[in-house]
């Protein structure tokens, strides 16, 4: 079996405490199955998602990142999900400029009552990332020293190539 055939993506999901985290909980209590590839990180609000969290997730080995929150206009913190939407659009442009497929980052609105919808979106996203293949940033980050610099010998090889 090739590496790509055995590839299981690692997905980090940033979820709003009031809506999408509760939707994931509802999916679990209703025994609606979704892919175990996702690791959920609960935030009080999707608007609290700092873009560096997404970049750190990718740098730490995630193959995809899913941002979930309340539907626009239904945020418990008034308009913070609009802030999340703006940051999501900024991150898409940033990833594209870095040469990373923007499909690796997705935004899903899910209320607390939409456990089935959220489970379906997670499954769809995992399959999409599986099709894209591994991102491979974790292999790149292993070639750097603990101080964040690439060893001189590897830099010389890159320059010579």
XYZ file of N, CA and C in Angstrom:
483
model
N 0.849 -1.182 0.000
C 0.000 0.000 0.000
C 0.888 1.237 0.000
N 0.625 2.182 -0.904
C 1.438 3.393 -0.998
C 1.100 4.347 0.152
N 1.978 5.326 0.302
C 1.780 6.320 1.375
C 0.479 7.086 1.180
N 0.148 7.400 -0.084
C -1.064 8.160 -0.368
C -2.318 7.335 -0.107
N -2.261 6.018 -0.392
C -3.419 5.157 -0.156
C -3.713 5.011 1.328
N -2.668 5.069 2.162
C -2.862 4.919 3.605
C -2.984 6.259 4.319
N -3.026 7.336 3.558
C -3.075 8.686 4.127
C -4.376 8.930 4.878
N -4.240 9.299 6.134
C -5.371 9.721 6.958
C -5.108 11.161 7.374
N -5.902 12.094 6.865
C -5.640 13.504 7.160
C -5.871 13.857 8.623
N -5.121 14.838 9.063
C -5.302 15.410 10.400
C -5.984 16.758 10.187
N -7.142 16.912 10.801
C -7.931 18.131 10.668
C -8.069 18.773 12.041
N -7.851 20.068 12.096
C -8.092 20.823 13.323
C -9.366 21.627 13.095
N -10.297 21.514 14.028
C -11.557 22.238 13.920
C -11.696 23.242 15.054
N -11.779 24.505 14.708
C -12.005 25.560 15.697
C -13.508 25.806 15.754
N -14.101 25.581 16.922
C -15.553 25.635 17.050
C -16.003 26.690 18.055
N -17.130 27.300 17.727
C -17.779 28.268 18.610
C -18.434 27.510 19.770
N -18.231 27.964 20.976
C -18.796 27.323 22.167
C -20.320 27.250 22.126
N -20.953 28.285 21.614
C -22.408 28.397 21.723
C -23.175 27.657 20.637
N -22.573 27.462 19.491
C -23.313 26.829 18.392
C -22.643 25.557 17.894
N -21.539 25.688 17.187
C -20.976 24.524 16.511
C -20.383 23.493 17.469
N -19.835 23.917 18.611
C -19.341 22.934 19.578
C -20.510 22.121 20.134
N -21.619 22.802 20.365
C -22.818 22.111 20.848
C -23.429 21.247 19.753
N -23.274 21.651 18.484
C -23.734 20.821 17.372
C -22.920 19.526 17.314
N -21.611 19.632 17.547
C -20.765 18.433 17.576
C -21.175 17.537 18.741
N -21.487 18.149 19.869
C -21.952 17.386 21.036
C -23.287 16.704 20.729
N -24.190 17.414 20.077
C -25.477 16.844 19.692
C -25.286 15.665 18.742
N -24.370 15.806 17.787
C -24.085 14.702 16.864
C -23.621 13.472 17.653
N -22.792 13.695 18.647
C -22.311 12.581 19.465
C -23.410 11.923 20.276
N -24.247 12.727 20.918
C -25.315 12.147 21.735
C -26.393 11.488 20.879
N -26.544 11.953 19.639
C -27.519 11.348 18.720
C -26.904 10.162 17.964
N -25.653 9.859 18.273
C -24.917 8.761 17.642
C -24.766 8.934 16.132
N -24.652 10.176 15.703
C -24.358 10.481 14.301
C -22.842 10.456 14.178
N -22.347 9.575 13.345
C -20.898 9.395 13.250
C -20.285 10.397 12.282
N -19.132 10.907 12.689
C -18.315 11.705 11.783
C -16.876 11.248 11.924
N -16.087 11.543 10.915
C -14.709 11.056 10.834
C -13.913 11.408 12.089
N -13.141 10.459 12.594
C -12.330 10.719 13.786
C -11.068 11.522 13.492
N -10.904 11.967 12.263
C -9.712 12.705 11.858
C -9.676 14.119 12.408
N -10.799 14.610 12.887
C -10.866 16.006 13.335
C -10.621 16.105 14.833
N -9.848 17.116 15.206
C -9.597 17.429 16.611
C -10.238 18.790 16.855
N -11.258 18.810 17.693
C -11.997 20.050 17.928
C -11.346 20.884 19.016
N -11.256 22.168 18.747
C -10.742 23.137 19.709
C -11.873 24.127 19.947
N -12.335 24.182 21.188
C -13.465 25.062 21.509
C -12.981 26.477 21.819
N -13.605 27.424 21.139
C -13.386 28.847 21.402
C -14.698 29.417 21.902
N -14.665 30.474 22.655
C -15.923 31.073 23.104
C -16.724 31.594 21.918
N -16.030 32.004 20.858
C -16.704 32.550 19.684
C -15.769 32.389 18.495
N -16.338 32.161 17.321
C -15.501 32.058 16.112
C -14.771 33.373 15.845
N -15.321 34.472 16.323
C -14.664 35.769 16.176
C -13.400 35.894 17.003
N -13.202 34.985 17.949
C -11.992 34.995 18.773
C -10.841 34.227 18.133
N -11.076 33.666 16.973
C -10.039 32.892 16.298
C -8.974 33.819 15.730
N -7.809 33.761 16.309
C -6.673 34.532 15.817
C -6.118 33.810 14.586
N -5.839 34.513 13.500
C -5.304 33.853 12.305
C -4.028 33.052 12.565
N -3.259 33.445 13.574
C -2.041 32.680 13.864
C -2.377 31.278 14.368
N -3.561 31.074 14.967
C -3.968 29.730 15.390
C -4.044 28.805 14.179
N -4.579 29.326 13.093
C -4.726 28.535 11.864
C -3.345 28.208 11.304
N -2.479 29.201 11.240
C -1.138 28.968 10.695
C -0.346 28.005 11.576
N -0.518 28.106 12.894
C 0.166 27.180 13.805
C -0.378 25.765 13.647
N -1.666 25.637 13.377
C -2.249 24.310 13.147
C -1.615 23.670 11.918
N -1.485 24.434 10.838
C -0.833 23.913 9.634
C 0.635 23.598 9.905
N 1.333 24.508 10.573
C 2.751 24.293 10.862
C 2.956 23.097 11.786
N 1.975 22.812 12.627
C 2.070 21.693 13.553
C 1.703 20.346 12.945
N 1.350 20.337 11.664
C 1.087 19.068 11.003
C -0.330 18.851 10.512
N -1.206 19.810 10.698
C -2.585 19.648 10.213
C -2.597 19.691 8.690
N -3.430 18.851 8.103
C -3.602 18.838 6.653
C -4.759 19.738 6.231
N -5.621 20.086 7.176
C -6.756 20.953 6.911
C -7.237 21.586 8.200
N -7.891 22.731 8.061
C -8.449 23.436 9.222
C -9.891 23.811 8.900
N -10.777 23.485 9.823
C -12.199 23.799 9.687
C -12.570 24.814 10.762
N -13.142 25.919 10.350
C -13.623 26.943 11.277
C -15.145 26.846 11.281
N -15.732 26.749 12.454
C -17.191 26.654 12.533
C -17.715 27.659 13.547
N -18.919 28.159 13.267
C -19.504 29.144 14.166
C -20.992 29.299 13.945
N -21.569 30.216 14.673
C -22.997 30.523 14.559
C -23.299 31.108 13.188
N -24.527 30.947 12.753
C -24.946 31.542 11.485
C -24.847 33.059 11.578
N -24.491 33.726 10.464
C -24.440 35.193 10.487
C -25.763 35.790 10.978
N -25.642 36.749 11.862
C -26.821 37.381 12.441
C -27.322 36.700 13.701
N -26.747 35.548 14.059
C -27.195 34.808 15.239
C -26.086 34.629 16.271
N -25.058 35.444 16.185
C -23.922 35.324 17.099
C -24.317 35.772 18.509
N -23.880 35.038 19.499
C -24.140 35.398 20.889
C -23.374 36.669 21.289
N -22.358 37.005 20.502
C -21.576 38.200 20.763
C -21.830 39.237 19.660
N -23.060 39.311 19.220
C -23.600 40.280 18.270
C -23.091 40.062 16.842
N -21.896 40.552 16.513
C -21.431 40.480 15.125
C -20.055 39.842 14.993
N -19.636 39.069 15.965
C -18.281 38.521 15.918
C -18.086 37.476 14.822
N -19.168 36.798 14.414
C -18.984 35.824 13.333
C -18.701 36.527 12.000
N -19.101 37.775 11.862
C -18.712 38.544 10.679
C -17.209 38.806 10.704
N -16.672 39.024 11.895
C -15.225 39.186 12.056
C -14.531 37.886 11.645
N -15.092 36.751 12.055
C -14.530 35.444 11.664
C -14.551 35.280 10.145
N -15.625 35.706 9.514
C -15.733 35.618 8.057
C -14.656 36.465 7.370
N -14.432 37.676 7.874
C -13.395 38.537 7.295
C -12.007 37.907 7.451
N -11.744 37.353 8.628
C -10.449 36.710 8.859
C -10.285 35.470 7.979
N -11.358 34.727 7.802
C -11.333 33.541 6.936
C -10.950 33.943 5.507
N -11.564 35.000 4.992
C -11.266 35.461 3.628
C -9.805 35.927 3.533
N -9.314 36.592 4.546
C -7.914 37.011 4.584
C -6.992 35.798 4.591
N -7.315 34.792 5.392
C -6.499 33.580 5.462
C -6.487 32.830 4.135
N -7.621 32.807 3.438
C -7.661 32.144 2.130
C -6.656 32.786 1.173
N -6.651 34.110 1.138
C -5.710 34.823 0.261
C -4.266 34.564 0.685
N -4.029 34.552 1.986
C -2.675 34.325 2.496
C -2.186 32.926 2.119
N -3.031 31.914 2.334
C -2.649 30.541 1.999
C -2.355 30.405 0.510
N -3.187 31.023 -0.305
C -2.995 30.938 -1.755
C -1.659 31.567 -2.155
N -1.307 32.686 -1.544
C -0.035 33.334 -1.844
C 1.148 32.507 -1.370
N 0.915 31.641 -0.402
C 1.970 30.764 0.099
C 2.068 29.475 -0.712
N 1.193 29.321 -1.692
C 1.221 28.129 -2.520
C 0.461 26.947 -1.935
N -0.401 27.226 -0.977
C -1.198 26.177 -0.333
C -2.612 26.242 -0.875
N -3.166 25.079 -1.184
C -4.533 25.034 -1.701
C -5.484 25.680 -0.703
N -6.246 26.688 -1.122
C -7.164 27.344 -0.186
C -8.280 26.420 0.295
N -8.513 25.303 -0.403
C -9.536 24.355 0.034
C -9.178 23.686 1.358
N -7.935 23.803 1.779
C -7.509 23.199 3.043
C -8.063 23.948 4.254
N -8.633 25.106 4.015
C -9.265 25.898 5.073
C -10.716 26.122 4.683
N -11.624 25.767 5.563
C -13.038 25.964 5.251
C -13.769 26.514 6.466
N -14.853 27.211 6.157
C -15.713 27.832 7.167
C -17.109 27.249 7.028
N -17.675 26.820 8.149
C -19.021 26.229 8.168
C -19.825 26.897 9.273
N -21.040 27.316 8.937
C -21.961 27.846 9.944
C -22.858 26.697 10.388
N -22.964 26.481 11.689
C -23.815 25.414 12.220
C -24.364 25.837 13.571
N -25.681 25.833 13.699
C -26.299 26.168 14.989
C -26.214 24.953 15.912
N -26.556 25.152 17.158
C -26.502 24.073 18.145
C -27.430 22.918 17.789
N -28.462 23.180 16.998
C -29.433 22.147 16.616
C -29.041 21.406 15.341
N -27.913 21.771 14.733
C -27.534 21.191 13.450
C -26.384 20.197 13.570
N -26.540 19.252 14.477
C -25.513 18.234 14.671
C -25.302 17.366 13.442
N -26.384 16.985 12.782
C -26.288 16.142 11.578
C -25.586 16.919 10.461
N -25.955 18.182 10.305
C -25.323 19.010 9.268
C -23.822 19.126 9.517
N -23.442 19.392 10.766
C -22.028 19.538 11.089
C -21.279 18.232 10.837
N -21.853 17.116 11.242
C -21.216 15.819 11.007
C -21.015 15.571 9.516
N -22.016 15.903 8.713
C -21.899 15.739 7.262
C -20.812 16.640 6.683
N -20.732 17.873 7.176
C -19.709 18.815 6.697
C -18.306 18.328 7.082
N -18.162 17.784 8.282
C -16.863 17.248 8.710
C -16.466 16.087 7.801
N -17.390 15.164 7.560
C -17.092 14.017 6.695
C -16.720 14.456 5.283
N -17.455 15.427 4.746
C -17.165 15.941 3.406
C -15.773 16.569 3.354
N -15.450 17.344 4.393
C -14.163 18.031 4.439
C -13.009 17.032 4.544
N -13.178 16.020 5.373
C -12.128 14.998 5.513
C -11.876 14.317 4.167
N -12.933 13.995 3.444
C -12.777 13.360 2.125
C -12.092 14.305 1.138
N -12.424 15.578 1.205
C -11.797 16.556 0.319
C -10.301 16.666 0.603
N -9.929 16.684 1.871
C -8.513 16.757 2.248
C -7.811 15.453 1.876
N -8.474 14.336 2.051
C -7.896 13.042 1.661
C -7.566 13.048 0.161
N -8.442 13.651 -0.645
C -8.218 13.754 -2.087
C -7.036 14.672 -2.400
N -6.909 15.772 -1.652
C -5.787 16.694 -1.870
C -4.448 16.073 -1.488
N -4.465 15.168 -0.509
C -3.226 14.550 -0.037
C -2.621 15.324 1.121
N -1.517 14.822 1.632
C -0.897 15.476 2.791
C -0.316 16.848 2.447
N -0.404 17.755 3.399
C 0.168 19.081 3.213
C 1.687 19.004 3.298
N 2.192 18.264 4.262
C 3.631 18.049 4.370
C 4.401 19.124 5.094
N 3.728 20.053 5.745
C 4.460 21.086 6.476
C 5.218 20.511 7.654
N 4.694 19.454 8.277
C 5.393 18.901 9.442
C 6.740 18.316 9.033
N 6.875 17.796 7.803
C 8.168 17.305 7.327
C 9.124 18.477 7.158
N 8.612 19.586 6.643
C 9.428 20.770 6.451
C 9.907 21.313 7.794
N 9.013 21.368 8.776
C 9.377 21.956 10.062
C 10.411 21.114 10.801
N 10.495 19.806 10.501
C 11.486 18.949 11.161
C 12.894 19.254 10.689
N 13.031 19.916 9.529
C 14.364 20.223 9.007
C 14.933 21.503 9.620
N 14.236 22.082 10.579
C 14.716 23.302 11.228
C 15.185 22.985 12.644
N 16.164 23.740 13.109
C 16.656 23.595 14.475
C 15.616 24.105 15.464
N 15.866 23.877 16.737
C 14.942 24.349 17.766
C 14.858 25.871 17.813
N 15.892 26.551 17.296
C 15.853 28.014 17.274
C 15.139 28.564 16.049
N 14.574 27.677 15.212
C 13.804 28.110 14.057
C 14.612 28.333 12.796
N 15.891 28.007 12.836
C 16.746 28.199 11.665
C 17.072 26.864 11.007
N 17.204 26.906 9.691
C 17.556 25.706 8.955
C 19.067 25.505 9.064
N 19.516 24.251 9.268
C 20.963 24.008 9.354
C 21.677 24.502 8.094
N 22.878 25.060 8.268
C 23.645 25.637 7.169
C 23.898 24.618 6.063
N 24.184 23.373 6.424
C 24.475 22.352 5.421
C 23.270 22.138 4.490
N 22.055 22.162 5.041
C 20.856 21.984 4.208
C 20.602 23.212 3.347
N 20.902 24.397 3.868
C 20.739 25.620 3.080
C 21.678 25.615 1.875
N 22.932 25.170 2.083
C 23.880 25.123 0.986
C 23.392 24.183 -0.111
N 22.796 23.043 0.281
C 22.273 22.087 -0.696
C 21.125 22.719 -1.489
N 20.252 23.481 -0.824
C 19.143 24.126 -1.507
C 19.623 25.162 -2.508
N 20.605 25.960 -2.116
C 21.123 27.009 -2.975
C 21.830 26.406 -4.184
N 22.547 25.320 -3.971
C 23.282 24.672 -5.055
C 22.344 24.020 -6.067
N 21.172 23.622 -5.651
C 20.247 22.905 -6.542
C 19.590 23.771 -7.564
